[in-house]
Each structure stands twice: as C-alpha cells, then as structure tokens.
PDB file of C-alpha atoms and ligand atoms in Angstrom:
ATOM      1  CA  MET A   1      22.959 -72.995  -6.851  1.00  0.00           C
ATOM      2  CA  ILE A   2      22.086 -73.942  -3.943  1.00  0.00           C
ATOM      3  CA  ARG A   3      21.639 -77.942  -3.464  1.00  0.00           C
ATOM      4  CA  LYS A   4      18.614 -77.779  -0.935  1.00  0.00           C
ATOM      5  CA  VAL A   5      19.098 -79.955   1.765  1.00  0.00           C
ATOM      6  CA  LYS A   6      18.167 -79.459   5.417  1.00  0.00           C
ATOM      7  CA  LEU A   7      20.057 -81.406   7.920  1.00  0.00           C
ATOM      8  CA  MET A   8      18.541 -81.984  10.673  1.00  0.00           C
ATOM      9  CA  ASP A   9      19.432 -83.566  14.458  1.00  0.00           C
ATOM     10  CA  ASP A  10      20.271 -87.145  13.600  1.00  0.00           C
ATOM     11  CA  ASP A  11      22.736 -85.815  10.891  1.00  0.00           C
ATOM     12  CA  THR A  12      25.018 -85.189  13.321  1.00  0.00           C
ATOM     13  CA  GLY A  13      28.620 -85.992  14.582  1.00  0.00           C
ATOM     14  CA  MET A  14      29.152 -87.403  11.006  1.00  0.00           C
ATOM     15  CA  GLY A  15      32.650 -86.055  11.395  1.00  0.00           C
ATOM     16  CA  THR A  16      34.141 -85.183   7.846  1.00  0.00           C
ATOM     17  CA  SER A  17      30.869 -86.923   6.305  1.00  0.00           C
ATOM     18  CA  LEU A  18      29.173 -83.589   8.070  1.00  0.00           C
ATOM     19  CA  LEU A  19      31.597 -80.807   6.759  1.00  0.00           C
ATOM     20  CA  THR A  20      31.428 -82.194   3.526  1.00  0.00           C
ATOM     21  CA  LYS A  21      28.111 -81.487   3.360  1.00  0.00           C
ATOM     22  CA  LEU A  22      28.515 -78.406   4.577  1.00  0.00           C
ATOM     23  CA  THR A  23      31.231 -76.750   2.748  1.00  0.00           C
ATOM     24  CA  MET A  24      30.861 -78.885  -0.827  1.00  0.00           C
ATOM     25  CA  GLU A  25      26.950 -79.941  -1.455  1.00  0.00           C
ATOM     26  CA  ARG A  26      26.533 -76.542   0.513  1.00  0.00           C
ATOM     27  CA  CYS A  27      24.028 -78.153   2.172  1.00  0.00           C
ATOM     28  CA  GLU A  28      22.857 -76.292   5.896  1.00  0.00           C
ATOM     29  CA  LEU A  29      22.101 -77.456   8.867  1.00  0.00           C
ATOM     30  CA  VAL A  30      19.128 -76.246  11.897  1.00  0.00           C
ATOM     31  CA  GLN A  31      19.844 -78.780  14.825  1.00  0.00           C
ATOM     32  CA  ARG A  32      16.766 -77.113  18.024  1.00  0.00           C
ATOM     33  CA  GLY A  33      18.587 -77.135  21.260  1.00  0.00           C
ATOM     34  CA  PHE A  34      21.575 -77.206  21.506  1.00  0.00           C
ATOM     35  CA  LEU A  35      22.096 -74.590  24.207  1.00  0.00           C
ATOM     36  CA  ASP A  36      19.049 -75.182  27.013  1.00  0.00           C
ATOM     37  CA  GLN A  37      17.577 -71.867  28.333  1.00  0.00           C
ATOM     38  CA  THR A  38      19.633 -71.863  31.391  1.00  0.00           C
ATOM     39  CA  ASP A  39      23.035 -71.386  29.860  1.00  0.00           C
ATOM     40  CA  CYS A  40      21.768 -69.405  26.997  1.00  0.00           C
ATOM     41  CA  ASN A  41      20.320 -67.180  29.923  1.00  0.00           C
ATOM     42  CA  LEU A  42      23.048 -66.992  31.902  1.00  0.00           C
ATOM     43  CA  MET A  43      25.139 -66.458  28.518  1.00  0.00           C
ATOM     44  CA  LEU A  44      23.672 -63.616  28.306  1.00  0.00           C
ATOM     45  CA  SER A  45      23.905 -61.854  31.568  1.00  0.00           C
ATOM     46  CA  THR A  46      27.246 -62.644  31.718  1.00  0.00           C
ATOM     47  CA  LEU A  47      27.659 -61.334  28.039  1.00  0.00           C
ATOM     48  CA  ARG A  48      25.419 -58.028  28.833  1.00  0.00           C
ATOM     49  CA  ALA A  49      27.070 -57.432  31.641  1.00  0.00           C
ATOM     50  CA  ALA A  50      30.732 -58.123  29.565  1.00  0.00           C
ATOM     51  CA  VAL A  51      29.301 -55.533  26.739  1.00  0.00           C
ATOM     52  CA  ASP A  52      28.583 -53.129  29.722  1.00  0.00           C
ATOM     53  CA  HIS A  53      32.401 -53.251  30.624  1.00  0.00           C
ATOM     54  CA  HIS A  54      33.959 -52.973  27.942  1.00  0.00           C
ATOM     55  CA  ALA A  55      32.614 -50.565  25.748  1.00  0.00           C
ATOM     56  CA  GLU A  56      35.238 -49.604  23.792  1.00  0.00           C
ATOM     57  CA  CYS A  57      35.026 -53.102  21.886  1.00  0.00           C
ATOM     58  CA  LEU A  58      31.918 -52.708  20.770  1.00  0.00           C
ATOM     59  CA  LEU A  59      31.097 -52.330  17.490  1.00  0.00           C
ATOM     60  CA  SER A  60      27.985 -50.264  16.977  1.00  0.00           C
ATOM     61  CA  MET A  61      26.090 -49.873  13.661  1.00  0.00           C
ATOM     62  CA  PRO A  62      22.747 -48.104  12.498  1.00  0.00           C
ATOM     63  CA  ASP A  63      20.983 -51.787  13.331  1.00  0.00           C
ATOM     64  CA  GLY A  64      22.770 -53.310  16.506  1.00  0.00           C
ATOM     65  CA  TYR A  65      25.506 -54.067  17.396  1.00  0.00           C
ATOM     66  CA  PHE A  66      28.529 -56.809  17.467  1.00  0.00           C
ATOM     67  CA  PHE A  67      31.231 -57.875  20.856  1.00  0.00           C
ATOM     68  CA  PRO A  68      33.853 -57.884  19.785  1.00  0.00           C
ATOM     69  CA  HIS A  69      35.237 -56.156  16.410  1.00  0.00           C
ATOM     70  CA  PRO A  70      34.576 -58.869  14.370  1.00  0.00           C
ATOM     71  CA  TYR A  71      37.756 -59.843  11.785  1.00  0.00           C
ATOM     72  CA  SER A  72      35.968 -58.416   9.524  1.00  0.00           C
ATOM     73  CA  THR A  73      36.752 -54.709  10.636  1.00  0.00           C
ATOM     74  CA  VAL A  74      40.086 -54.877   9.975  1.00  0.00           C
ATOM     75  CA  HIS A  75      41.058 -53.628   6.521  1.00  0.00           C
ATOM     76  CA  GLY A  76      42.863 -50.799   4.395  1.00  0.00           C
ATOM     77  CA  ALA A  77      40.865 -47.995   4.266  1.00  0.00           C
ATOM     78  CA  GLU A  78      42.261 -47.085   8.649  1.00  0.00           C
ATOM     79  CA  THR A  79      44.201 -44.190   9.301  1.00  0.00           C
ATOM     80  CA  ASP A  80      46.851 -46.005  11.411  1.00  0.00           C
ATOM     81  CA  PRO A  81      46.268 -49.710  10.173  1.00  0.00           C
ATOM     82  CA  GLU A  82      48.736 -50.989  12.879  1.00  0.00           C
ATOM     83  CA  ALA A  83      46.792 -49.829  15.857  1.00  0.00           C
ATOM     84  CA  PHE A  84      43.757 -51.227  14.504  1.00  0.00           C
ATOM     85  CA  LEU A  85      45.212 -54.576  13.903  1.00  0.00           C
ATOM     86  CA  GLU A  86      46.504 -54.151  17.359  1.00  0.00           C
ATOM     87  CA  GLY A  87      42.904 -52.838  19.045  1.00  0.00           C
ATOM     88  CA  TYR A  88      41.603 -56.366  17.187  1.00  0.00           C
ATOM     89  CA  PHE A  89      43.631 -58.376  18.873  1.00  0.00           C
ATOM     90  CA  SER A  90      43.367 -57.068  22.188  1.00  0.00           C
ATOM     91  CA  MET A  91      39.708 -56.912  21.615  1.00  0.00           C
ATOM     92  CA  ALA A  92      39.417 -60.910  21.047  1.00  0.00           C
ATOM     93  CA  ALA A  93      41.627 -61.399  23.779  1.00  0.00           C
ATOM     94  CA  ILE A  94      38.623 -59.728  26.094  1.00  0.00           C
ATOM     95  CA  ALA A  95      36.115 -61.495  24.923  1.00  0.00           C
ATOM     96  CA  ASN A  96      38.296 -65.479  24.192  1.00  0.00           C
ATOM     97  CA  SER A  97      38.691 -65.127  28.356  1.00  0.00           C
ATOM     98  CA  LEU A  98      35.540 -63.961  29.316  1.00  0.00           C
ATOM     99  CA  SER A  99      34.060 -66.823  31.728  1.00  0.00           C
ATOM    100  CA  LEU A 100      30.450 -68.042  33.370  1.00  0.00           C
ATOM    101  CA  PRO A 101      29.624 -67.881  36.544  1.00  0.00           C
ATOM    102  CA  ASN A 102      30.501 -71.880  37.937  1.00  0.00           C
ATOM    103  CA  ALA A 103      30.863 -72.632  34.189  1.00  0.00           C
ATOM    104  CA  GLY A 104      33.748 -71.953  32.622  1.00  0.00           C
ATOM    105  CA  ASN A 105      35.401 -70.123  29.696  1.00  0.00           C
ATOM    106  CA  ILE A 106      32.632 -69.252  27.213  1.00  0.00           C
ATOM    107  CA  ALA A 107      34.594 -69.631  23.845  1.00  0.00           C
ATOM    108  CA  ASP A 108      35.674 -72.909  24.678  1.00  0.00           C
ATOM    109  CA  LEU A 109      32.326 -74.700  26.169  1.00  0.00           C
ATOM    110  CA  LEU A 110      30.915 -73.098  22.242  1.00  0.00           C
ATOM    111  CA  ARG A 111      33.657 -74.439  20.372  1.00  0.00           C
ATOM    112  CA  LYS A 112      33.808 -78.280  22.343  1.00  0.00           C
ATOM    113  CA  LYS A 113      29.942 -78.303  21.862  1.00  0.00           C
ATOM    114  CA  VAL A 114      30.356 -77.203  17.723  1.00  0.00           C
ATOM    115  CA  GLU A 115      32.914 -80.391  17.884  1.00  0.00           C
ATOM    116  CA  CYS A 116      30.719 -82.672  18.764  1.00  0.00           C
ATOM    117  CA  VAL A 117      27.778 -81.501  16.111  1.00  0.00           C
ATOM    118  CA  LEU A 118      30.866 -82.095  13.608  1.00  0.00           C
ATOM    119  CA  GLY A 119      32.852 -84.867  15.151  1.00  0.00           C
ATOM    120  CA  ARG A 120      36.273 -83.430  14.207  1.00  0.00           C
ATOM    121  CA  PRO A 121      38.342 -80.606  16.447  1.00  0.00           C
ATOM    122  CA  LEU A 122      38.343 -77.050  15.559  1.00  0.00           C
ATOM    123  CA  ASN A 123      41.657 -74.634  17.115  1.00  0.00           C
ATOM    124  CA  ALA A 124      41.715 -71.720  16.922  1.00  0.00           C
ATOM    125  CA  LEU A 125      43.053 -69.416  14.662  1.00  0.00           C
ATOM    126  CA  SER A 126      46.275 -67.927  15.446  1.00  0.00           C
ATOM    127  CA  TYR A 127      47.571 -65.055  12.878  1.00  0.00           C
ATOM    128  CA  ASN A 128      51.165 -65.053  12.702  1.00  0.00           C
ATOM    129  CA  GLU A 129      50.909 -67.817  15.468  1.00  0.00           C
ATOM    130  CA  THR A 130      51.343 -64.503  17.912  1.00  0.00           C
ATOM    131  CA  HIS A 131      47.933 -62.895  17.868  1.00  0.00           C
ATOM    132  CA  THR A 132      44.472 -65.015  18.302  1.00  0.00           C
ATOM    133  CA  PHE A 133      41.895 -63.935  16.071  1.00  0.00           C
ATOM    134  CA  ALA A 134      38.312 -63.852  18.223  1.00  0.00           C
ATOM    135  CA  LYS A 135      36.970 -66.730  19.205  1.00  0.00           C
ATOM    136  CA  PHE A 136      33.331 -65.816  19.353  1.00  0.00           C
ATOM    137  CA  GLY A 137      31.309 -63.333  17.858  1.00  0.00           C
ATOM    138  CA  LEU A 138      27.817 -61.200  19.779  1.00  0.00           C
ATOM    139  CA  ARG A 139      25.657 -60.062  17.936  1.00  0.00           C
ATOM    140  CA  VAL A 140      23.226 -57.500  19.093  1.00  0.00           C
ATOM    141  CA  LEU A 141      20.707 -56.304  16.707  1.00  0.00           C
ATOM    142  CA  LEU A 142      17.528 -54.370  17.847  1.00  0.00           C
ATOM    143  CA  ALA A 143      13.990 -54.408  17.743  1.00  0.00           C
ATOM    144  CA  GLY A 144      12.632 -52.592  15.020  1.00  0.00           C
ATOM    145  CA  LYS A 145      16.058 -52.409  12.799  1.00  0.00           C
ATOM    146  CA  ASN A 146      16.256 -53.615   9.565  1.00  0.00           C
ATOM    147  CA  GLY A 147      18.663 -56.574  10.787  1.00  0.00           C
ATOM    148  CA  ILE A 148      22.120 -57.739   8.150  1.00  0.00           C
ATOM    149  CA  ASP A 149      22.252 -56.780   5.931  1.00  0.00           C
ATOM    150  CA  ILE A 150      22.533 -59.682   2.485  1.00  0.00           C
ATOM    151  CA  HIS A 151      25.730 -60.903   2.081  1.00  0.00           C
ATOM    152  CA  CYS A 152      28.224 -63.521   2.065  1.00  0.00           C
ATOM    153  CA  GLU A 153      31.395 -63.543   3.234  1.00  0.00           C
ATOM    154  CA  ASN A 154      32.858 -63.754  -0.259  1.00  0.00           C
ATOM    155  CA  ALA A 155      31.199 -60.589  -0.910  1.00  0.00           C
ATOM    156  CA  PHE A 156      33.772 -58.623   1.341  1.00  0.00           C
ATOM    157  CA  LEU A 157      37.374 -60.064   1.784  1.00  0.00           C
ATOM    158  CA  HIS A 158      38.607 -58.048  -0.262  1.00  0.00           C
ATOM    159  CA  GLN A 159      38.254 -54.934   1.686  1.00  0.00           C
ATOM    160  CA  LEU A 160      40.408 -57.006   4.222  1.00  0.00           C
ATOM    161  CA  ARG A 161      44.180 -55.318   5.287  1.00  0.00           C
ATOM    162  CA  PRO A 162      46.479 -57.516   1.704  1.00  0.00           C
ATOM    163  CA  ASP A 163      48.715 -58.661   4.385  1.00  0.00           C
ATOM    164  CA  MET A 164      45.783 -59.981   6.906  1.00  0.00           C
ATOM    165  CA  SER A 165      43.352 -61.349   4.116  1.00  0.00           C
ATOM    166  CA  SER A 166      46.513 -63.486   2.075  1.00  0.00           C
ATOM    167  CA  TRP A 167      47.197 -64.687   5.409  1.00  0.00           C
ATOM    168  CA  LEU A 168      43.937 -65.711   5.778  1.00  0.00           C
ATOM    169  CA  LYS A 169      44.340 -67.705   2.137  1.00  0.00           C
ATOM    170  CA  ALA A 170      47.452 -69.261   3.077  1.00  0.00           C
ATOM    171  CA  HIS A 171      46.303 -70.814   5.936  1.00  0.00           C
ATOM    172  CA  VAL A 172      42.399 -71.452   5.862  1.00  0.00           C
ATOM    173  CA  ASP A 173      39.905 -73.070   2.918  1.00  0.00           C
ATOM    174  CA  ILE A 174      38.543 -69.056   3.785  1.00  0.00           C
ATOM    175  CA  GLU A 175      36.488 -69.422   0.213  1.00  0.00           C
ATOM    176  CA  ARG A 176      34.271 -72.253   1.558  1.00  0.00           C
ATOM    177  CA  ALA A 177      34.491 -70.808   5.239  1.00  0.00           C
ATOM    178  CA  ILE A 178      31.413 -71.789   6.820  1.00  0.00           C
ATOM    179  CA  SER A 179      28.480 -69.803  10.161  1.00  0.00           C
ATOM    180  CA  PHE A 180      28.466 -71.127  13.080  1.00  0.00           C
ATOM    181  CA  PHE A 181      25.681 -69.314  14.840  1.00  0.00           C
ATOM    182  CA  THR A 182      22.936 -70.170  18.309  1.00  0.00           C
ATOM    183  CA  ILE A 183      20.275 -68.261  18.551  1.00  0.00           C
ATOM    184  CA  LEU A 184      20.523 -66.971  23.237  1.00  0.00           C
ATOM    185  CA  GLN A 185      17.783 -64.658  22.602  1.00  0.00           C
ATOM    186  CA  ALA A 186      14.486 -65.276  19.415  1.00  0.00           C
ATOM    187  CA  PRO A 187      12.882 -62.238  18.831  1.00  0.00           C
ATOM    188  CA  GLU A 188       9.105 -62.547  18.490  1.00  0.00           C
ATOM    189  CA  VAL A 189       8.602 -61.487  15.298  1.00  0.00           C
ATOM    190  CA  GLY A 190      10.972 -61.223  12.282  1.00  0.00           C
ATOM    191  CA  GLY A 191      14.851 -61.720  12.571  1.00  0.00           C
ATOM    192  CA  GLU A 192      15.548 -65.511  10.052  1.00  0.00           C
ATOM    193  CA  LEU A 193      17.861 -65.845   8.073  1.00  0.00           C
ATOM    194  CA  VAL A 194      17.691 -66.226   5.034  1.00  0.00           C
ATOM    195  CA  LEU A 195      19.093 -68.143   2.698  1.00  0.00           C
ATOM    196  CA  PHE A 196      18.837 -66.452  -1.533  1.00  0.00           C
ATOM    197  CA  ASN A 197      19.077 -68.953  -3.815  1.00  0.00           C
ATOM    198  CA  LYS A 198      22.638 -67.138  -5.352  1.00  0.00           C
ATOM    199  CA  THR A 199      26.292 -68.659  -4.655  1.00  0.00           C
ATOM    200  CA  TRP A 200      29.313 -66.181  -4.505  1.00  0.00           C
ATOM    201  CA  ASP A 201      30.849 -68.573  -7.618  1.00  0.00           C
ATOM    202  CA  GLU A 202      27.570 -67.262  -9.721  1.00  0.00           C
ATOM    203  CA  PHE A 203      27.185 -63.738  -9.134  1.00  0.00           C
ATOM    204  CA  SER A 204      30.067 -61.885  -7.627  1.00  0.00           C
ATOM    205  CA  VAL A 205      29.376 -58.338  -6.331  1.00  0.00           C
ATOM    206  CA  LYS A 206      31.775 -56.690  -4.521  1.00  0.00           C
ATOM    207  CA  LEU A 207      29.071 -55.196  -1.853  1.00  0.00           C
ATOM    208  CA  ASP A 208      31.623 -52.472  -1.181  1.00  0.00           C
ATOM    209  CA  GLU A 209      29.930 -52.088  -4.783  1.00  0.00           C
ATOM    210  CA  SER A 210      26.303 -51.920  -3.689  1.00  0.00           C
ATOM    211  CA  THR A 211      23.690 -49.634  -1.842  1.00  0.00           C
ATOM    212  CA  TYR A 212      22.232 -50.260   1.419  1.00  0.00           C
ATOM    213  CA  GLU A 213      18.959 -49.965  -0.095  1.00  0.00           C
ATOM    214  CA  GLU A 214      19.949 -52.749  -2.714  1.00  0.00           C
ATOM    215  CA  ARG A 215      21.462 -55.275   1.176  1.00  0.00           C
ATOM    216  CA  HIS A 216      18.206 -54.645   2.760  1.00  0.00           C
ATOM    217  CA  ASP A 217      16.354 -55.203  -0.237  1.00  0.00           C
ATOM    218  CA  LEU A 218      14.342 -59.225   0.727  1.00  0.00           C
ATOM    219  CA  LYS A 219      12.476 -59.314  -3.227  1.00  0.00           C
ATOM    220  CA  GLY A 220      16.840 -58.191  -4.115  1.00  0.00           C
ATOM    221  CA  SER A 221      17.240 -56.391  -5.922  1.00  0.00           C
ATOM    222  CA  LEU A 222      20.959 -56.587  -5.258  1.00  0.00           C
ATOM    223  CA  PHE A 223      21.192 -59.692  -7.779  1.00  0.00           C
ATOM    224  CA  THR A 224      17.778 -57.334 -10.491  1.00  0.00           C
ATOM    225  CA  ASN A 225      19.598 -54.620 -10.858  1.00  0.00           C
ATOM    226  CA  ARG A 226      22.792 -56.336 -12.141  1.00  0.00           C
ATOM    227  CA  GLY A 227      21.161 -58.796 -14.618  1.00  0.00           C
ATOM    228  CA  ALA A 228      21.087 -61.713 -12.443  1.00  0.00           C
ATOM    229  CA  ALA A 229      17.827 -63.831 -11.772  1.00  0.00           C
ATOM    230  CA  MET A 230      15.386 -63.029  -9.343  1.00  0.00           C
ATOM    231  CA  PRO A 231      16.369 -65.126  -6.318  1.00  0.00           C
ATOM    232  CA  THR A 232      14.410 -67.326  -4.284  1.00  0.00           C
ATOM    233  CA  ARG A 233      14.426 -67.414  -0.736  1.00  0.00           C
ATOM    234  CA  HIS A 234      15.010 -70.318   2.201  1.00  0.00           C
ATOM    235  CA  PRO A 235      13.501 -68.404   5.730  1.00  0.00           C
ATOM    236  CA  TYR A 236      14.885 -69.944   8.484  1.00  0.00           C
ATOM    237  CA  ARG A 237      12.603 -68.989  11.780  1.00  0.00           C
ATOM    238  CA  PRO A 238      15.127 -68.596  14.970  1.00  0.00           C
ATOM    239  CA  GLU A 239      13.852 -69.992  18.316  1.00  0.00           C
ATOM    240  CA  GLN A 240      16.190 -70.025  21.610  1.00  0.00           C
ATOM    241  CA  GLY A 241      18.739 -72.147  22.126  1.00  0.00           C
ATOM    242  CA  GLN A 242      18.665 -73.903  18.231  1.00  0.00           C
ATOM    243  CA  ALA A 243      22.557 -73.693  16.463  1.00  0.00           C
ATOM    244  CA  VAL A 244      22.706 -73.285  13.051  1.00  0.00           C
ATOM    245  CA  LEU A 245      25.464 -73.751  10.309  1.00  0.00           C
ATOM    246  CA  PHE A 246      25.682 -72.761   6.488  1.00  0.00           C
ATOM    247  CA  PRO A 247      28.471 -72.236   3.827  1.00  0.00           C
ATOM    248  CA  ALA A 248      28.514 -68.245   4.852  1.00  0.00           C
ATOM    249  CA  ALA A 249      31.492 -67.443   1.984  1.00  0.00           C
ATOM    250  CA  GLN A 250      29.255 -68.860  -0.649  1.00  0.00           C
ATOM    251  CA  ILE A 251      25.859 -68.434  -0.161  1.00  0.00           C
ATOM    252  CA  TRP A 252      24.337 -64.888   0.067  1.00  0.00           C
ATOM    253  CA  HIS A 253      22.151 -64.479   3.039  1.00  0.00           C
ATOM    254  CA  CYS A 254      21.058 -61.783   5.193  1.00  0.00           C
ATOM    255  CA  ILE A 255      19.221 -61.189   8.733  1.00  0.00           C
ATOM    256  CA  ASN A 256      15.613 -59.927   8.031  1.00  0.00           C
ATOM    257  CA  ARG A 257      13.839 -56.779   9.716  1.00  0.00           C
ATOM    258  CA  ILE A 258      13.860 -58.178  13.264  1.00  0.00           C
ATOM    259  CA  GLY A 259       9.719 -57.608  14.503  1.00  0.00           C
ATOM    260  CA  GLY A 260       8.038 -57.321  17.854  1.00  0.00           C
ATOM    261  CA  GLY A 261      10.020 -55.484  20.908  1.00  0.00           C
ATOM    262  CA  THR A 262      12.599 -58.260  21.558  1.00  0.00           C
ATOM    263  CA  ASP A 263      15.900 -57.636  20.098  1.00  0.00           C
ATOM    264  CA  ARG A 264      17.399 -61.280  18.676  1.00  0.00           C
ATOM    265  CA  VAL A 265      20.984 -61.710  20.572  1.00  0.00           C
ATOM    266  CA  THR A 266      23.426 -64.007  18.783  1.00  0.00           C
ATOM    267  CA  ILE A 267      26.330 -65.915  19.071  1.00  0.00           C
ATOM    268  CA  GLY A 268      29.108 -67.739  16.351  1.00  0.00           C
ATOM    269  CA  PHE A 269      32.352 -67.900  14.842  1.00  0.00           C
ATOM    270  CA  PHE A 270      33.295 -70.059  11.611  1.00  0.00           C
ATOM    271  CA  VAL A 271      34.763 -72.517  10.795  1.00  0.00           C
ATOM    272  CA  ALA A 272      36.842 -73.265   7.847  1.00  0.00           C
ATOM    273  CA  GLU A 273      39.253 -76.025   6.956  1.00  0.00           C
ATOM    274  CA  GLY A 274      43.439 -74.927   7.637  1.00  0.00           C
ATOM    275  CA  LYS A 275      46.211 -76.047   4.072  1.00  0.00           C
ATOM    276  CA  ASP A 276      47.773 -78.885   7.304  1.00  0.00           C
ATOM    277  CA  GLY A 277      44.164 -80.313   7.070  1.00  0.00           C
ATOM    278  CA  ASN A 278      43.520 -79.674  10.720  1.00  0.00           C
ATOM    279  CA  HIS A 279      40.089 -76.688  11.168  1.00  0.00           C
ATOM    280  CA  TYR A 280      40.016 -73.631  12.071  1.00  0.00           C
ATOM    281  CA  PHE A 281      37.657 -71.374  13.714  1.00  0.00           C
ATOM    282  CA  TRP A 282      37.297 -67.519  14.730  1.00  0.00           C
ATOM    283  CA  ALA A 283      35.605 -64.489  14.494  1.00  0.00           C
TER     284      ALA A 283
HETATM  285  O1  LIG B 301      23.044 -64.098  13.063  1.00  0.00           O
HETATM  286  C1  LIG B 301      24.025 -64.572  13.045  1.00  0.00           C
HETATM  287  O2  LIG B 301      24.879 -64.467  14.059  1.00  0.00           O
HETATM  288  C2  LIG B 301      24.616 -64.137  11.136  1.00  0.00           C
HETATM  289  C3  LIG B 301      24.017 -64.895  11.428  1.00  0.00           C
HETATM  290  C4  LIG B 301      25.258 -64.003   9.747  1.00  0.00           C
HETATM  291  O3  LIG B 301      25.192 -63.606   8.965  1.00  0.00           O
HETATM  292  C5  LIG B 301      26.391 -64.587   9.230  1.00  0.00           C
HETATM  293  O4  LIG B 301      26.745 -65.348   9.779  1.00  0.00           O
HETATM  294  O5  LIG B 301      26.834 -64.670   8.241  1.00  0.00           O
END
C-alpha cells in the first residue's frame, strides 16, 4: 500500500532522508516552480527543433512520442539485437549533447537542479562503462489522446534484453528506481499523473500480459480482472514548471487522457541507488 504522504517544497534538500522517503516509504514529491516559464519555453523550442532535426530518434506511438528512445525499448525481441542496442546508445548520445542557446547542456542543467532537490550528486549511468544511457527523455502526449498506460517500471523489466536487465540489476537498485519529470507544457484539461494504491510487490502483473483497454481503464479493470480489490487513485494536476518525483518502479501509475487542444510535454529521467552507494540517473 502507498503511504499517502505528499512531500512539498520544504522537504527538498534533505539529502538521504528525502531519497529514503521516496524509495523506501514510497512517498511522492511535487514541487512547484522547479523551472520558470522562460526555462520551460526555451527548452520547448530547443527540443522541438531537435526533434525535427533528428526524427530518427523519435519513438512514435498512437498517443504521442518519446525522444530519444527510452531504455525500456531495448528488449530481446529485435531481429538484430546488437544493432538495436547500438541504435539506442547513438540516439542517447544525440540527446545528451543538446544545449540551450546561451544556457548550457540540457541534461546537465536538469541534473544539477534535481541534485539540489535531492541533496545528493547524481552520476550518468554507463553500460559496461562504455555506453552512456540517455540522460533525459522528452515525452509528448497528444491532445485528445489517451496519455500513458497504467504501468510501473518493474512491470516491463522482463522484456529488456537479458544482458541489459542483468547488468542493470547488478549495478543499480532498479527495482526501487524513482522517476523525476518536469512539465514543460501543461494541457488545459486532463493529463494528470494518477498514482494507484497498488504496488508491484503486492500486484506483479507483466505489462505484456494485459490489454491496451485494461491499461487505459482508470477504474482499474487491470487489477479487478485479476482478483485484486478496486484501486483508489491519487491524481496530480499538471502545471507548467512543476517537478514530480515518485517511486515509479514500485507504484502503479498512468497519465490520464489529454483533454483540450494542447499537448502535454514533459522531460525526465529515472534515479536509483548504485550498488556502490552512489546515485545514478538514466532515461
Ligand atoms: O509524465 C511523464 O513524463 C512520465 C510519467 C511516467 O509514467 C513515469 O515517469 O514513469
């Protein structure tokens, strides 16, 4: 069960204790004004130009697109898994190199701001110490579409390439990863992050064993069809510049349908403690 404790601005910079609350006590943090309007708009225009210029790095879906491809797409079912793995890291390198006009590297800027919130340094994650994972993911959810399926990150770990998932498990506490995202553009209606009172530990259903309809049913047929009680939901209304941190590996969650005429645009990454005691981030 989720301990329903919502942390607010005053809880930032608490270092280890905030990370403990997020990972072990399964709290969430919502911080307003993490980015100001100027930062949001500058990131939006820079990233829109990058998306147009590097269309090959887009992962298009019926409800929106991600840039670059998220690590979760590196699974074992590709016809040429080696080329696919290299493809992921070359797209990651393109995103990692993007800079804002006169304001520096986007990934560095976000990392530094999240380090201030968490009170801990964050290190980029490098696969086999040679290939750096993407340091952020841009997620554009289209107006009038369905948002993001009900999921928790642990529900698709089994789909990753076996060598990548065993590497991740050996290097970071991936099963207790937290997600950070900030809202660059809020929709007029909908687009809430919805946290269910269900965790992976108590309800472990693999995502590829569920239907699209179940994964978009906020009433929770994903849970009730498998004998679990009707879930309760905690929605968080999106606001431009707001940052959200929550235990995404464990807590079942989704992004509600995007109403109105404005796309929902976020940028974020995952954070987990490394087996060496440092903290790492990737997308
Ligand atoms: O709104 C976002 O950027 C993604 C939220 C989410 O589903 C996640 O972080 O796992």
